[in-house]
Amino acid sequence: MQDGAPPPEADLRTRLSAAGGLLGAREATHRAALEDAQKRCEALRALVIDGIETFHTAAADAGAPHLRIEVTPVRLDDKHVRAIAFEVRRGRHAGVVTVKSRGEVTLVGPFRSGKTEGPCHTFPWDARDEIERSLGDFLLRFVEEATTP
């Protein structure tokens, strides 16, 4: 290191601080839409939780309490920085519900982890009846695939 030169970690901190400020300012304009997407995603997750709990009860009553499906917490989507998502999972089987800040809901899967994701079905936020009907179809496909030996 040369005399008077900042240590490398100071340069890294300075550069990352600048990048954080620039990117934060860019993304700040999307904050309200992302908060709206979060609320919509939480509402869809509540519908899914209710349906999956009903499935668990019916499966247990029929003698198969081991048929369990996990619903993950709502979080920032893995692929889209301006989207919120949650997953339904059982073993290698997964399905993703993504709510994008631009006004769309996308149902991804069901698919097996490590395999190509899909199929995907996207709806505008205001297509509530179609979203709920398709969400039901999505969950039925998921539980069938995820619980078939």
Coordinates of C-alpha atoms in Angstrom, one line a residue:
M1 CA 0.0 0.0 0.0
Q2 CA 1.3 3.5 -0.9
D3 CA 1.6 6.1 1.8
G4 CA -1.6 8.1 2.1
A5 CA -3.7 5.7 0.1
P6 CA -6.9 4.6 1.9
P7 CA -6.9 0.9 3.0
P8 CA -8.7 -1.4 0.5
E9 CA -11.7 -1.9 2.8
A10 CA -12.3 1.8 3.0
D11 CA -12.4 2.0 -0.8
L12 CA -14.8 -0.9 -0.9
R13 CA -17.1 0.7 1.7
T14 CA -17.1 4.0 -0.2
R15 CA -17.9 2.3 -3.5
L16 CA -20.7 0.2 -2.0
S17 CA -22.1 3.1 -0.1
A18 CA -22.3 5.1 -3.3
A19 CA -23.9 2.2 -5.1
G20 CA -26.4 1.7 -2.2
G21 CA -27.3 5.4 -2.4
L22 CA -27.9 5.4 -6.1
L23 CA -29.8 2.1 -6.3
G24 CA -31.8 3.0 -3.2
A25 CA -32.8 6.3 -4.7
R26 CA -33.8 4.5 -7.9
E27 CA -35.9 1.9 -6.1
A28 CA -37.5 4.4 -3.7
T29 CA -39.9 5.4 -6.4
H30 CA -41.3 1.9 -6.4
R31 CA -41.8 1.7 -2.6
A32 CA -45.5 2.3 -2.5
A33 CA -46.2 -0.2 -5.3
L34 CA -44.1 -2.8 -3.6
E35 CA -45.9 -2.2 -0.3
D36 CA -49.2 -2.7 -2.2
A37 CA -47.8 -5.9 -3.7
Q38 CA -46.8 -7.1 -0.2
K39 CA -50.4 -6.6 1.1
R40 CA -51.9 -8.4 -1.9
C41 CA -49.4 -11.3 -1.6
E42 CA -50.2 -11.6 2.1
A43 CA -53.9 -11.8 1.3
L44 CA -53.3 -14.5 -1.3
R45 CA -51.1 -16.4 1.2
A46 CA -54.0 -16.3 3.7
L47 CA -56.3 -17.9 1.1
V48 CA -53.7 -20.6 0.4
I49 CA -53.1 -21.3 4.1
D50 CA -56.8 -21.7 4.7
G51 CA -57.0 -24.1 1.7
I52 CA -54.0 -26.1 2.8
E53 CA -55.2 -26.4 6.4
T54 CA -58.5 -27.8 5.0
F55 CA -56.5 -30.3 2.9
H56 CA -54.4 -31.3 5.9
T57 CA -57.5 -31.9 8.0
A58 CA -59.3 -33.9 5.3
A59 CA -56.2 -36.0 4.6
A60 CA -55.7 -36.8 8.3
D61 CA -59.4 -37.6 8.7
A62 CA -59.1 -40.1 5.8
G63 CA -56.1 -41.7 7.5
A64 CA -53.1 -40.0 5.9
P65 CA -51.9 -37.3 8.3
H66 CA -48.4 -37.5 6.7
L67 CA -49.6 -35.7 3.6
R68 CA -48.3 -32.3 4.6
I69 CA -47.7 -29.2 2.5
E70 CA -45.6 -26.3 3.6
V71 CA -46.4 -22.6 2.8
T72 CA -43.4 -20.4 3.2
P73 CA -43.6 -16.8 4.6
V74 CA -44.0 -13.9 2.2
R75 CA -40.7 -12.5 1.1
L76 CA -39.0 -10.5 -1.6
D77 CA -39.1 -12.6 -4.8
D78 CA -35.9 -14.4 -5.8
K79 CA -36.0 -13.2 -9.4
H80 CA -37.7 -9.9 -9.4
V81 CA -36.5 -7.1 -7.0
R82 CA -39.9 -5.4 -7.4
A83 CA -42.0 -8.4 -6.5
I84 CA -43.1 -10.3 -3.4
A85 CA -43.6 -14.1 -3.3
F86 CA -44.3 -17.2 -1.3
E87 CA -44.0 -20.9 -2.1
V88 CA -45.9 -24.0 -1.5
R89 CA -43.6 -26.9 -1.0
R90 CA -43.4 -30.6 -0.3
G91 CA -40.1 -32.3 -0.7
R92 CA -38.8 -31.5 -4.2
H93 CA -42.1 -30.2 -5.4
A94 CA -42.7 -26.5 -5.4
G95 CA -45.1 -23.8 -6.6
V96 CA -44.5 -20.1 -6.4
V97 CA -47.1 -17.3 -6.1
T98 CA -45.5 -14.0 -7.1
V99 CA -47.1 -10.5 -6.9
K100 CA -45.3 -7.9 -8.9
S101 CA -45.4 -4.2 -8.1
R102 CA -46.4 -3.5 -11.7
G103 CA -49.8 -4.9 -11.0
E104 CA -49.6 -8.6 -11.8
V105 CA -49.9 -12.0 -10.0
T106 CA -48.0 -14.9 -11.5
L107 CA -48.6 -18.6 -10.5
V108 CA -45.5 -20.6 -11.3
G109 CA -45.6 -24.4 -11.4
P110 CA -46.0 -26.8 -9.9
F111 CA -42.5 -28.0 -10.7
R112 CA -39.7 -30.0 -9.1
S113 CA -36.8 -28.1 -7.5
G114 CA -33.8 -28.3 -9.8
K115 CA -36.0 -28.6 -12.9
T116 CA -37.3 -25.9 -15.2
E117 CA -39.9 -23.8 -13.5
G118 CA -43.3 -23.6 -15.1
P119 CA -45.9 -23.5 -16.3
C120 CA -46.5 -19.8 -15.5
H121 CA -49.9 -18.1 -15.5
T122 CA -50.1 -14.3 -15.1
F123 CA -53.1 -12.2 -14.3
P124 CA -53.7 -8.5 -13.7
W125 CA -54.5 -7.6 -10.0
D126 CA -58.0 -6.6 -10.8
A127 CA -58.9 -10.2 -12.1
R128 CA -59.7 -11.4 -8.6
D129 CA -62.2 -14.0 -9.5
E130 CA -59.9 -15.5 -12.2
I131 CA -56.9 -15.4 -9.8
E132 CA -58.8 -17.2 -7.1
R133 CA -60.2 -19.8 -9.5
S134 CA -56.7 -20.4 -11.0
L135 CA -55.1 -20.4 -7.6
G136 CA -57.5 -23.3 -6.7
D137 CA -56.5 -25.2 -9.9
F138 CA -52.8 -24.5 -9.2
L139 CA -53.1 -25.9 -5.6
L140 CA -55.0 -28.9 -6.7
R141 CA -52.4 -29.7 -9.3
F142 CA -49.7 -29.1 -6.7
V143 CA -51.1 -31.4 -4.1
E144 CA -51.8 -34.1 -6.6
E145 CA -48.2 -34.0 -8.0
A146 CA -46.6 -33.5 -4.6
T147 CA -48.3 -36.5 -3.0
T148 CA -48.1 -39.0 -5.8
P149 CA -45.5 -41.6 -5.1

